[in-house]
PDB file of C-alpha atoms in Angstrom:
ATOM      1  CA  UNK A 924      58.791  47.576 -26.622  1.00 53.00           C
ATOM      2  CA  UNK A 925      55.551  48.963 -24.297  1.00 58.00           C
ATOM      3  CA  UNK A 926      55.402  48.662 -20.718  1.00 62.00           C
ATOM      4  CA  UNK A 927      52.609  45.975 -21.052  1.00 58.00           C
ATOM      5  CA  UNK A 928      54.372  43.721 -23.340  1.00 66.00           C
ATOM      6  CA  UNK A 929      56.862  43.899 -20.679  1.00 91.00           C
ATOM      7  CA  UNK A 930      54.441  43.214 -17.739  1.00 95.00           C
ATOM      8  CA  UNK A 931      53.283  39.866 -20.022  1.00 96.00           C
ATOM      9  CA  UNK A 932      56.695  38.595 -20.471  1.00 96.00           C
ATOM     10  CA  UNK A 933      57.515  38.810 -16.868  1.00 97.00           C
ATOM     11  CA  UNK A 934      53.939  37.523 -15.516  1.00 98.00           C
ATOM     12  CA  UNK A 935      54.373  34.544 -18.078  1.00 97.00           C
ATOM     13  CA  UNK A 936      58.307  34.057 -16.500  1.00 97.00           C
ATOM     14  CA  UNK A 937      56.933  34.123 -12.873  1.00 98.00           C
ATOM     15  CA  UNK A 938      54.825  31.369 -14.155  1.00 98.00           C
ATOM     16  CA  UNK A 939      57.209  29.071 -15.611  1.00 98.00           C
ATOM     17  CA  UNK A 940      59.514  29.399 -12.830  1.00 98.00           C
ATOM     18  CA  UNK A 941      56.683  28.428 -10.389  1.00 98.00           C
ATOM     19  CA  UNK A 942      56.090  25.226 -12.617  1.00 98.00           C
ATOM     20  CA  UNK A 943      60.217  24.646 -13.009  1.00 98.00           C
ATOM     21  CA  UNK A 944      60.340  24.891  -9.108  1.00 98.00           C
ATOM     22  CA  UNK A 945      57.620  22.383  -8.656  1.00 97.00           C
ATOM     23  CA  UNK A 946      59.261  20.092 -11.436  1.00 97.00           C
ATOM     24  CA  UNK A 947      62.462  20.261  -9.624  1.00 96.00           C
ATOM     25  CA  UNK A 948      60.291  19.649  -5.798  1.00 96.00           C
ATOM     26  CA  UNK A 949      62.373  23.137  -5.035  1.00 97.00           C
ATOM     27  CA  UNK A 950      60.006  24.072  -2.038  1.00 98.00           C
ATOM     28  CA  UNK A 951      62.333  27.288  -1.207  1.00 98.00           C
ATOM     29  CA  UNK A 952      61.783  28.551  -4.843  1.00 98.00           C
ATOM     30  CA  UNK A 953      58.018  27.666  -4.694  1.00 98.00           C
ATOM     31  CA  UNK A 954      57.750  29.492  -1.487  1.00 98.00           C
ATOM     32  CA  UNK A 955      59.801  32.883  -2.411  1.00 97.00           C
ATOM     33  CA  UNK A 956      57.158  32.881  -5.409  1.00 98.00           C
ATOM     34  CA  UNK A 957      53.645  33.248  -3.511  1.00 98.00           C
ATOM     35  CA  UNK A 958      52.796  36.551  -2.157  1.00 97.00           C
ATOM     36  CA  UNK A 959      54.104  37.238   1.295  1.00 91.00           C
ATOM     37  CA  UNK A 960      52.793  40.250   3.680  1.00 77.00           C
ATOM     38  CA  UNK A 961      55.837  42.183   3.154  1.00 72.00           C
ATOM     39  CA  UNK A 962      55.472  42.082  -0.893  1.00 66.00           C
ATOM     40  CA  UNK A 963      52.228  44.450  -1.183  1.00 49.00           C
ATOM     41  CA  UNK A 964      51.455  48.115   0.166  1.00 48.00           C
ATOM     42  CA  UNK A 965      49.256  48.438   2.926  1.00 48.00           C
ATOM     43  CA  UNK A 966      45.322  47.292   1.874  1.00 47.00           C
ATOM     44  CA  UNK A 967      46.656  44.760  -0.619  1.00 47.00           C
ATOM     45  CA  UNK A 968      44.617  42.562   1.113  1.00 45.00           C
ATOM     46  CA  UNK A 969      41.483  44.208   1.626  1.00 47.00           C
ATOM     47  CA  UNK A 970      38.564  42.490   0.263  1.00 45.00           C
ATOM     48  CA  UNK A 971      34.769  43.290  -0.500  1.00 48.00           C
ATOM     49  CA  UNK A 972      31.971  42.051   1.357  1.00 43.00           C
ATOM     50  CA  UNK A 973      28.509  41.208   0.285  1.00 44.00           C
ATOM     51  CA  UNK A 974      27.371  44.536  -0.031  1.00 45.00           C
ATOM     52  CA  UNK A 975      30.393  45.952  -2.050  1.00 45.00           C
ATOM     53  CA  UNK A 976      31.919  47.637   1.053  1.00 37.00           C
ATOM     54  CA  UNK A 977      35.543  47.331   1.545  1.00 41.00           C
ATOM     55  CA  UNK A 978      36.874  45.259   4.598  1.00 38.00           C
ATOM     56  CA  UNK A 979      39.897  43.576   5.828  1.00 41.00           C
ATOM     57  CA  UNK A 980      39.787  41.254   8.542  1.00 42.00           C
ATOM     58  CA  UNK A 981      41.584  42.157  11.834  1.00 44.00           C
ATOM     59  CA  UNK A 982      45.126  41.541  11.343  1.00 46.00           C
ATOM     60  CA  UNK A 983      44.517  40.110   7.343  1.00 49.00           C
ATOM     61  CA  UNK A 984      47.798  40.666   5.587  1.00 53.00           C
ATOM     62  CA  UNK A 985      48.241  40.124   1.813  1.00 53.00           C
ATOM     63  CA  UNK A 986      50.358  37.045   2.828  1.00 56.00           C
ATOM     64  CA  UNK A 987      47.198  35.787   4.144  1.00 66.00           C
ATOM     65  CA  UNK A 988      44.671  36.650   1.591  1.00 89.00           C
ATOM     66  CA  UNK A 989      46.327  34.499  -1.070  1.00 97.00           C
ATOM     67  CA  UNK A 990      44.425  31.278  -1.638  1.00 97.00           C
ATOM     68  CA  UNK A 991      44.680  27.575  -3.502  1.00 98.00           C
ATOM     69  CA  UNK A 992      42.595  24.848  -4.776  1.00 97.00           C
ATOM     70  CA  UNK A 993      44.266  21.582  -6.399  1.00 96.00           C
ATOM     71  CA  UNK A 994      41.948  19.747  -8.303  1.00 94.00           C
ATOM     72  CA  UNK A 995      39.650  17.726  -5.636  1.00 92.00           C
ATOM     73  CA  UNK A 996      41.005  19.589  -2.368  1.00 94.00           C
ATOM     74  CA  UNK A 997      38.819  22.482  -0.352  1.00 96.00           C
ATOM     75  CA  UNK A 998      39.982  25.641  -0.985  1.00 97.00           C
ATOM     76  CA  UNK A 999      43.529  26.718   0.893  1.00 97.00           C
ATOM     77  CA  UNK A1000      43.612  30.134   2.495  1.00 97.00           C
ATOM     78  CA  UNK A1001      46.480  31.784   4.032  1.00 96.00           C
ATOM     79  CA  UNK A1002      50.401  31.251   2.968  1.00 96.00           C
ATOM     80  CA  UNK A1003      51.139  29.201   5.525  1.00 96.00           C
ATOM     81  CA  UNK A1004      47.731  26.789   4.699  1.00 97.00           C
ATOM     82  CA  UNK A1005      48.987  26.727   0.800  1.00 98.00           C
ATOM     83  CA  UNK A1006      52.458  25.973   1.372  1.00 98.00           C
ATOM     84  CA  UNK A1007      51.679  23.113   3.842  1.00 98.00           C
ATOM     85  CA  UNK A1008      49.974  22.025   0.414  1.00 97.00           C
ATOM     86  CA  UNK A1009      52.642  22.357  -1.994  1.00 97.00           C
ATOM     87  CA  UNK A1010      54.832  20.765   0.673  1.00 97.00           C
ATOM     88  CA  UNK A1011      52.919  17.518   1.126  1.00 96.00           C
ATOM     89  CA  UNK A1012      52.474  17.399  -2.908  1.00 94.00           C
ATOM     90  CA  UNK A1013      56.507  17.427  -2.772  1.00 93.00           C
ATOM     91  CA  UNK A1014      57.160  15.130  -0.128  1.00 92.00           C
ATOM     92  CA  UNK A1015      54.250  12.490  -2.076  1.00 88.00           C
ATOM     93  CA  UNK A1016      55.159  12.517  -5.762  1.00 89.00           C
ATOM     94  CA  UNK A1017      58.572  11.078  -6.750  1.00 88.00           C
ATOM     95  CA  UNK A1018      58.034  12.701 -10.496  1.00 91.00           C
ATOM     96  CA  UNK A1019      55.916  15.420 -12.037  1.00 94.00           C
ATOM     97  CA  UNK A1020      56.231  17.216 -15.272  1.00 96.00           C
ATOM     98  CA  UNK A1021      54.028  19.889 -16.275  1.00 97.00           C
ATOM     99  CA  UNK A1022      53.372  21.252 -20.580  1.00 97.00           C
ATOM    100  CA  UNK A1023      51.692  23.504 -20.393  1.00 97.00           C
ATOM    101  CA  UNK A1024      49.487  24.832 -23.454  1.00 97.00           C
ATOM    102  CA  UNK A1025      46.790  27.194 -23.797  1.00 97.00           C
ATOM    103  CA  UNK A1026      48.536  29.800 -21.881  1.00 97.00           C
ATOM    104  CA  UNK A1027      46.911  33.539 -22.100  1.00 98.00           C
ATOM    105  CA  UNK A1028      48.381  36.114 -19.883  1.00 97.00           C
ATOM    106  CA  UNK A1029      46.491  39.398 -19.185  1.00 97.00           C
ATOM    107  CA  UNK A1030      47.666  41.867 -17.019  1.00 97.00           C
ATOM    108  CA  UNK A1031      45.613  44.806 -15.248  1.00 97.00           C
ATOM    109  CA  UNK A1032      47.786  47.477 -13.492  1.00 96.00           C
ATOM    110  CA  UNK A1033      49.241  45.419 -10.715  1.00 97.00           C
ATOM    111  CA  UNK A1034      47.615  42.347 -10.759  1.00 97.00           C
ATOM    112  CA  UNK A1035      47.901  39.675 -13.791  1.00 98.00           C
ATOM    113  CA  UNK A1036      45.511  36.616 -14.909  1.00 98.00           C
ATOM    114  CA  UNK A1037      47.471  33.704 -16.289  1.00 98.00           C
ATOM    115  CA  UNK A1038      44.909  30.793 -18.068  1.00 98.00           C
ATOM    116  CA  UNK A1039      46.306  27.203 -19.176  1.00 98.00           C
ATOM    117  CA  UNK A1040      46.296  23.639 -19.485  1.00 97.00           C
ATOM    118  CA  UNK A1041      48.961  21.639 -17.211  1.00 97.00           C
ATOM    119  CA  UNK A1042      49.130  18.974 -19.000  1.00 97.00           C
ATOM    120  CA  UNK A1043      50.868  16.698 -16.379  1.00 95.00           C
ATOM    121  CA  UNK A1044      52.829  13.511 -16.286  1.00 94.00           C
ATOM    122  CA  UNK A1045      53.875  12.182 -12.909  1.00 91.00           C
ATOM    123  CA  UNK A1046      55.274   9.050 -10.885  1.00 84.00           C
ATOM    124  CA  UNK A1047      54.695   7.736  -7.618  1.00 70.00           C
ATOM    125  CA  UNK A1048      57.026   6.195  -5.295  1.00 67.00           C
ATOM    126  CA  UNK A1049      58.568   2.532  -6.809  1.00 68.00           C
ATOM    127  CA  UNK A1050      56.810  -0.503  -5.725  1.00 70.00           C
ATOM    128  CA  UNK A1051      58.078  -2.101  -2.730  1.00 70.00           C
ATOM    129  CA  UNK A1052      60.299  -4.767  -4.927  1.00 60.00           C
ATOM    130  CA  UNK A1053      61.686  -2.336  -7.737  1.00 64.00           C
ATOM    131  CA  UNK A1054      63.755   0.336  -7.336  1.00 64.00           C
ATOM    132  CA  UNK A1055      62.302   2.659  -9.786  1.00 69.00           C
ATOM    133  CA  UNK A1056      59.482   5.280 -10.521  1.00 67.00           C
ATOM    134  CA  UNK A1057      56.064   3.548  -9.854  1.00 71.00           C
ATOM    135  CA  UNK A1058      54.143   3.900 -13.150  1.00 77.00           C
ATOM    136  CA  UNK A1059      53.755   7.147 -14.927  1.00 81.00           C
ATOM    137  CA  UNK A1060      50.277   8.853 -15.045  1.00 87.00           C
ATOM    138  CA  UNK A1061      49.110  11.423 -17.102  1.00 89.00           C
ATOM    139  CA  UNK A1062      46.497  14.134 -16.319  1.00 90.00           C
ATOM    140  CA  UNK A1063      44.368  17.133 -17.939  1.00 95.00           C
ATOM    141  CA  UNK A1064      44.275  20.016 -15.446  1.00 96.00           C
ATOM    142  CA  UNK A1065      42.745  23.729 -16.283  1.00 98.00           C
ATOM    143  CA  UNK A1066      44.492  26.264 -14.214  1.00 98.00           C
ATOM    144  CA  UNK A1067      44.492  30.221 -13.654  1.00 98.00           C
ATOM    145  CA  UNK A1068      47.026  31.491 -11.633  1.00 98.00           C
ATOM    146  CA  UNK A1069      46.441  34.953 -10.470  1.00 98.00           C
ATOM    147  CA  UNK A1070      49.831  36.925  -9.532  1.00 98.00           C
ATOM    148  CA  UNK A1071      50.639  40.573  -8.115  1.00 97.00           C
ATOM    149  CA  UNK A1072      53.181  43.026  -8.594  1.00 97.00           C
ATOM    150  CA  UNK A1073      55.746  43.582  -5.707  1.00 96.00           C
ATOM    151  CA  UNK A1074      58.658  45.019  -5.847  1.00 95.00           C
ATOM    152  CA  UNK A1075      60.893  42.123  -5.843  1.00 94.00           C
ATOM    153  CA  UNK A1076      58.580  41.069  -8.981  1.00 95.00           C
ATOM    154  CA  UNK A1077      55.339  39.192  -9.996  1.00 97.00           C
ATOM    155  CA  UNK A1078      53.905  36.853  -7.074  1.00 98.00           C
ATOM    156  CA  UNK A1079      51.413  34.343  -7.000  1.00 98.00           C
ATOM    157  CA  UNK A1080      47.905  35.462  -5.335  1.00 98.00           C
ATOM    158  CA  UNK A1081      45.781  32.634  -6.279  1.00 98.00           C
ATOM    159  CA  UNK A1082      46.372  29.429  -7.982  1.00 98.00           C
ATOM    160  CA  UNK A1083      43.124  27.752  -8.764  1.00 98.00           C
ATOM    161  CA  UNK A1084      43.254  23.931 -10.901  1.00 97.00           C
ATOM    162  CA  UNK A1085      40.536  21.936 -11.883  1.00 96.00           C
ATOM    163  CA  UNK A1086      40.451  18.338 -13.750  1.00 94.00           C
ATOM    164  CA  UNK A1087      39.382  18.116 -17.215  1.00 91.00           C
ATOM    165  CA  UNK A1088      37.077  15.418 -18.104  1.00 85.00           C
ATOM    166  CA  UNK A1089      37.839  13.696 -20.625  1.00 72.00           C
ATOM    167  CA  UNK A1090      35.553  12.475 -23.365  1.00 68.00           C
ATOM    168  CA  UNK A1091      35.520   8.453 -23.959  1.00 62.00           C
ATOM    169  CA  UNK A1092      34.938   6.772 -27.280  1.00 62.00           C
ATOM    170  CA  UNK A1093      31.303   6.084 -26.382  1.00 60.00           C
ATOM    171  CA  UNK A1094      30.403   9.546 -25.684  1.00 55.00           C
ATOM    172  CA  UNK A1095      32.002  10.969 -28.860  1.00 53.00           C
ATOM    173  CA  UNK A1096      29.459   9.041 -31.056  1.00 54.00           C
ATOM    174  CA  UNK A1097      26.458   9.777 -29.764  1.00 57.00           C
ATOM    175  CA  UNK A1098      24.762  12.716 -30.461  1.00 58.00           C
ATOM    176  CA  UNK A1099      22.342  14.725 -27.824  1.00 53.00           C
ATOM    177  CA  UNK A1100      18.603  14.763 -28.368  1.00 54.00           C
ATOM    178  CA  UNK A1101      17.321  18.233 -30.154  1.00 52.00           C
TER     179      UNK A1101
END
């Protein structure tokens, strides 16, 4: 087996332990997987300005440079910002499932691009007479998930999810003007 067959198997098991861990609300898990300053050599972080020069901002680390955007929030910078995030999303949904399909993993020395569609089922809190999972809502998300290699393994960078829109019945009969 090649060393990059390897890399893809292990990016695409980071991944599905970082969706397992949010099935399961395990915030410890979720937080061991994102990037953390002490996971990257020194300039990890660095970025590139405008003109293509190299630059990290005074005190950056790599835990900081790692960045989130659920479908319809701002974008979330920093580790601390992110997991405030996934901790709220936790603490607010009672059930979530994620199937993912679509998934294409491609990996680039030490950093690795992971596309796919979360296809997601989830439950809100009970209403206040029943004692049960409020009712169940599904949901077409497109994600990439961007992770680095550290030496305790692969770690989330980025994770960046947007809704799909899906078509209706009206729109799939008409046809567009030439």
């Amino acid at each position: 087996m090649t060393a990059a067959r390897t890399d893809v198997e292990q990016v695409q098991l980071a991944n599905t332990a970082f969706y397992e861990a949010l099935e399961r609300g395990d915030f410890d898990e979720v937080s061991d997987l994102w990037l953390d300053s002490e996971d990257t050599p020194e300039g990890a972080g660095d970025t590139e300005d405008a003109e293509g020069t190299e630059s990290a901002r005074d005190g950056e680390t790599a835990g900081d440079a790692v960045s989130c955007v659920h479908p319809g929030w701002p974008v979330l910078t920093g580790r601390g910002e992110v997991l405030r995030s996934y901790a709220l999303i936790m603490a607010n949904t009672e059930y979530i499932q994620f199937f993912l399909t679509d998934l294409k993993v491609g990996v680039a020395g030490d950093t690795a691009l992971v596309t796919c569609t979360e296809n997601i089922l989830s439950g809100g809190p009970p209403p206040e007479a029943g004692g049960e999972l409020g009712p169940l809502v599904g949901q077409l998300v497109v994600a990439t998930n961007v992770f680095r290699r550290t030496p305790d393994g692969w770690k989330l960078w980025s994770h960046h999810a947007s809704p799909v829109l899906a078509e209706t019945d009206d729109e799939e009969g008409e046809e567009t003007p030439a």
